[in-house]
């Protein structure tokens, strides 16, 4: 991860003025900013509030496809994150971005985390939110899995095939099996069109 050159120069000097800030964008579009600095900050049109009592654990970074997760901890504050909003699921899967920055010059900053909020635990007026990295989505099953074998009985609701409206049907008896996927059927009479 490359670091902004001005921020890098600031970090190389003997006296640094750094802090962390993170923005949460809920599914309803509401955007909130937080910082562990002792004063409010503002950049990218977001006000990062210092009076929320919210802190974030250091982000664990790794190479490859490993999942980078962290967590945020804070007090339930009706002016920031309320217990009611958490109960209503407004923070479920909300987008989170976190920066390491120079609070004396917020143009000098580095994005250190981007992901979503996972599980949220509440107890005695505080909350603990799991922060899931972008690679977390790669661990989630997507779509349907198709395979050679099928556990559903033909025509059953979980099968998805409506035998009443196949078009042609007839009753028969399996007369021979050749291999694992082929068989022959003996049918008495002729096919009748059953489409209505």
CSV table of C-alpha atoms in Angstrom, one decimal:
chain,number,residue,atom,x,y,z
A,1,UNK,CA,0.0,0.0,0.0
A,2,UNK,CA,1.5,3.3,-1.1
A,3,UNK,CA,1.5,6.3,1.3
A,4,UNK,CA,0.9,9.9,0.2
A,5,UNK,CA,4.3,11.5,-0.2
A,6,UNK,CA,3.5,14.5,2.0
A,7,UNK,CA,2.1,12.2,4.7
A,8,UNK,CA,5.2,10.1,4.4
A,9,UNK,CA,7.4,13.1,5.0
A,10,UNK,CA,5.4,14.1,8.0
A,11,UNK,CA,5.8,10.6,9.5
A,12,UNK,CA,9.6,10.8,8.9
A,13,UNK,CA,9.9,13.9,11.0
A,14,UNK,CA,10.5,13.6,14.8
A,15,UNK,CA,7.1,15.1,15.8
A,16,UNK,CA,3.9,13.7,14.3
A,17,UNK,CA,0.3,14.8,14.7
A,18,UNK,CA,-1.5,11.7,13.6
A,19,UNK,CA,-4.9,10.1,14.5
A,20,UNK,CA,-7.5,7.8,13.0
A,21,UNK,CA,-10.8,8.7,11.4
A,22,UNK,CA,-13.5,6.5,9.9
A,23,UNK,CA,-16.7,7.0,8.0
A,24,UNK,CA,-19.8,4.8,8.2
A,25,UNK,CA,-22.3,5.0,5.3
A,26,UNK,CA,-25.6,3.2,6.2
A,27,UNK,CA,-27.9,1.6,3.6
A,28,UNK,CA,-30.3,4.5,3.9
A,29,UNK,CA,-27.6,6.9,2.8
A,30,UNK,CA,-26.9,8.5,6.2
A,31,UNK,CA,-23.1,9.1,6.6
A,32,UNK,CA,-21.4,9.4,10.0
A,33,UNK,CA,-17.8,10.3,10.8
A,34,UNK,CA,-15.8,9.5,13.9
A,35,UNK,CA,-12.2,10.1,15.0
A,36,UNK,CA,-10.1,9.2,18.0
A,37,UNK,CA,-8.6,12.7,17.9
A,38,UNK,CA,-9.6,15.1,20.8
A,39,UNK,CA,-11.2,17.6,18.3
A,40,UNK,CA,-13.5,17.3,15.4
A,41,UNK,CA,-12.1,17.0,11.9
A,42,UNK,CA,-13.5,17.5,8.4
A,43,UNK,CA,-12.6,16.3,4.9
A,44,UNK,CA,-14.3,14.9,1.9
A,45,UNK,CA,-17.4,16.7,3.0
A,46,UNK,CA,-17.7,14.5,6.1
A,47,UNK,CA,-17.5,15.9,9.7
A,48,UNK,CA,-15.6,13.4,11.9
A,49,UNK,CA,-16.8,13.8,15.5
A,50,UNK,CA,-14.5,13.4,18.5
A,51,UNK,CA,-17.1,13.3,21.2
A,52,UNK,CA,-18.6,9.9,20.4
A,53,UNK,CA,-16.3,7.8,22.5
A,54,UNK,CA,-15.8,5.5,19.6
A,55,UNK,CA,-12.5,3.7,19.1
A,56,UNK,CA,-11.2,1.1,16.6
A,57,UNK,CA,-8.8,-1.8,17.0
A,58,UNK,CA,-5.8,-1.7,14.8
A,59,UNK,CA,-6.5,-3.1,11.3
A,60,UNK,CA,-4.8,-6.3,10.6
A,61,UNK,CA,-3.5,-6.4,7.0
A,62,UNK,CA,-2.3,-9.4,5.2
A,63,UNK,CA,-1.3,-10.4,1.7
A,64,UNK,CA,-3.1,-12.8,-0.6
A,65,UNK,CA,-6.8,-13.5,-0.3
A,66,UNK,CA,-6.9,-13.6,3.5
A,67,UNK,CA,-9.8,-11.7,5.2
A,68,UNK,CA,-8.8,-8.5,7.0
A,69,UNK,CA,-11.2,-7.9,9.9
A,70,UNK,CA,-11.2,-5.5,12.8
A,71,UNK,CA,-13.7,-4.1,15.2
A,72,UNK,CA,-15.0,-0.8,16.4
A,73,UNK,CA,-16.1,-0.2,20.0
A,74,UNK,CA,-18.1,2.8,21.4
A,75,UNK,CA,-20.8,4.1,23.7
A,76,UNK,CA,-24.4,4.1,22.5
A,77,UNK,CA,-25.0,7.8,21.9
A,78,UNK,CA,-28.4,9.0,20.6
A,79,UNK,CA,-26.6,11.9,18.8
A,80,UNK,CA,-24.3,9.4,16.9
A,81,UNK,CA,-25.2,5.7,17.0
A,82,UNK,CA,-28.3,4.8,18.9
A,83,UNK,CA,-29.4,1.4,20.2
A,84,UNK,CA,-32.7,1.9,18.3
A,85,UNK,CA,-30.9,2.4,14.9
A,86,UNK,CA,-28.9,-0.8,15.6
A,87,UNK,CA,-32.1,-2.7,16.5
A,88,UNK,CA,-33.7,-1.6,13.2
A,89,UNK,CA,-30.7,-3.0,11.3
A,90,UNK,CA,-29.6,0.4,9.9
A,91,UNK,CA,-26.0,-0.5,10.4
A,92,UNK,CA,-26.2,-4.1,9.0
A,93,UNK,CA,-23.7,-4.4,6.2
A,94,UNK,CA,-23.0,-0.6,6.3
A,95,UNK,CA,-19.9,0.6,4.4
A,96,UNK,CA,-16.9,1.5,6.5
A,97,UNK,CA,-13.7,3.4,5.5
A,98,UNK,CA,-10.9,4.2,7.9
A,99,UNK,CA,-7.9,6.6,7.5
A,100,UNK,CA,-4.7,7.3,9.3
A,101,UNK,CA,-4.0,11.0,8.9
A,102,UNK,CA,-2.3,14.1,10.1
A,103,UNK,CA,-4.9,16.0,12.1
A,104,UNK,CA,-3.0,19.3,11.6
A,105,UNK,CA,-3.4,18.9,7.8
A,106,UNK,CA,-6.1,16.4,6.8
A,107,UNK,CA,-5.0,16.4,3.2
A,108,UNK,CA,-2.1,14.2,4.4
A,109,UNK,CA,-3.9,10.9,5.0
A,110,UNK,CA,-3.9,7.2,4.1
A,111,UNK,CA,-6.9,4.9,3.6
A,112,UNK,CA,-6.1,1.9,5.8
A,113,UNK,CA,-9.4,0.0,5.8
A,114,UNK,CA,-12.4,-0.4,3.5
A,115,UNK,CA,-15.1,-2.9,4.2
A,116,UNK,CA,-18.5,-3.4,5.9
A,117,UNK,CA,-20.0,-3.7,9.4
A,118,UNK,CA,-20.7,-7.4,10.3
A,119,UNK,CA,-22.1,-8.5,13.7
A,120,UNK,CA,-22.9,-6.0,16.3
A,121,UNK,CA,-23.0,-6.8,20.0
A,122,UNK,CA,-24.7,-4.5,22.6
A,123,UNK,CA,-24.4,-4.6,26.4
A,124,UNK,CA,-24.7,-2.0,29.2
A,125,UNK,CA,-24.8,1.1,27.0
A,126,UNK,CA,-22.0,0.1,24.7
A,127,UNK,CA,-21.6,-1.6,21.4
A,128,UNK,CA,-19.0,-3.7,19.6
A,129,UNK,CA,-19.1,-3.9,15.8
A,130,UNK,CA,-17.2,-6.4,13.7
A,131,UNK,CA,-15.5,-4.7,10.7
A,132,UNK,CA,-15.3,-7.0,7.7
A,133,UNK,CA,-12.7,-6.4,5.0
A,134,UNK,CA,-13.5,-6.4,1.3
A,135,UNK,CA,-12.2,-10.0,1.0
A,136,UNK,CA,-14.9,-11.2,3.3
A,137,UNK,CA,-17.4,-11.2,0.4
A,138,UNK,CA,-15.3,-13.9,-1.3
A,139,UNK,CA,-16.1,-16.2,1.6
A,140,UNK,CA,-19.9,-15.8,1.1
A,141,UNK,CA,-21.7,-18.4,-1.1
A,142,UNK,CA,-23.3,-16.7,-4.1
A,143,UNK,CA,-25.9,-18.1,-6.6
A,144,UNK,CA,-26.9,-21.8,-6.8
A,145,UNK,CA,-24.7,-24.8,-7.0
A,146,UNK,CA,-25.5,-27.4,-9.7
A,147,UNK,CA,-24.1,-30.9,-9.5
A,148,UNK,CA,-24.4,-34.2,-11.1
A,149,UNK,CA,-26.6,-35.8,-8.4
A,150,UNK,CA,-29.9,-34.4,-7.2
A,151,UNK,CA,-31.3,-35.2,-3.8
A,152,UNK,CA,-34.9,-34.0,-4.7
A,153,UNK,CA,-37.5,-36.4,-5.9
A,154,UNK,CA,-38.7,-35.6,-9.5
A,155,UNK,CA,-41.8,-33.4,-9.3
A,156,UNK,CA,-41.4,-32.6,-5.6
A,157,UNK,CA,-41.6,-28.8,-4.7
A,158,UNK,CA,-37.9,-28.6,-4.1
A,159,UNK,CA,-37.3,-30.1,-7.5
A,160,UNK,CA,-38.8,-27.3,-9.4
A,161,UNK,CA,-40.2,-29.4,-12.2
A,162,UNK,CA,-44.0,-29.4,-12.5
A,163,UNK,CA,-44.9,-32.8,-13.9
A,164,UNK,CA,-48.5,-31.7,-14.6
A,165,UNK,CA,-47.3,-29.3,-17.3
A,166,UNK,CA,-44.4,-31.0,-19.0
A,167,UNK,CA,-46.1,-31.3,-22.3
A,168,UNK,CA,-45.8,-35.0,-22.9
A,169,UNK,CA,-46.0,-37.7,-20.3
A,170,UNK,CA,-46.4,-41.5,-20.1
A,171,UNK,CA,-45.9,-44.2,-17.6
A,172,UNK,CA,-43.2,-46.7,-18.2
A,173,UNK,CA,-40.8,-49.2,-16.7
A,174,UNK,CA,-37.0,-49.0,-16.7
A,175,UNK,CA,-35.9,-51.9,-18.8
A,176,UNK,CA,-32.1,-51.6,-18.7
A,177,UNK,CA,-29.4,-49.5,-17.2
A,178,UNK,CA,-26.2,-48.8,-19.1
A,179,UNK,CA,-23.6,-46.9,-17.1
A,180,UNK,CA,-24.1,-44.4,-14.3
A,181,UNK,CA,-26.2,-41.9,-16.2
A,182,UNK,CA,-28.0,-43.9,-19.0
A,183,UNK,CA,-31.1,-46.1,-18.9
A,184,UNK,CA,-33.8,-47.4,-21.2
A,185,UNK,CA,-37.5,-47.2,-20.5
A,186,UNK,CA,-40.3,-49.5,-21.9
A,187,UNK,CA,-43.5,-47.6,-22.4
A,188,UNK,CA,-46.9,-49.2,-23.0
A,189,UNK,CA,-49.1,-47.3,-25.5
A,190,UNK,CA,-48.2,-43.9,-26.9
A,191,UNK,CA,-47.4,-40.4,-25.6
A,192,UNK,CA,-50.3,-38.2,-25.1
A,193,UNK,CA,-50.1,-34.4,-25.2
A,194,UNK,CA,-51.1,-33.2,-21.8
A,195,UNK,CA,-50.7,-29.5,-22.4
A,196,UNK,CA,-53.8,-27.6,-21.7
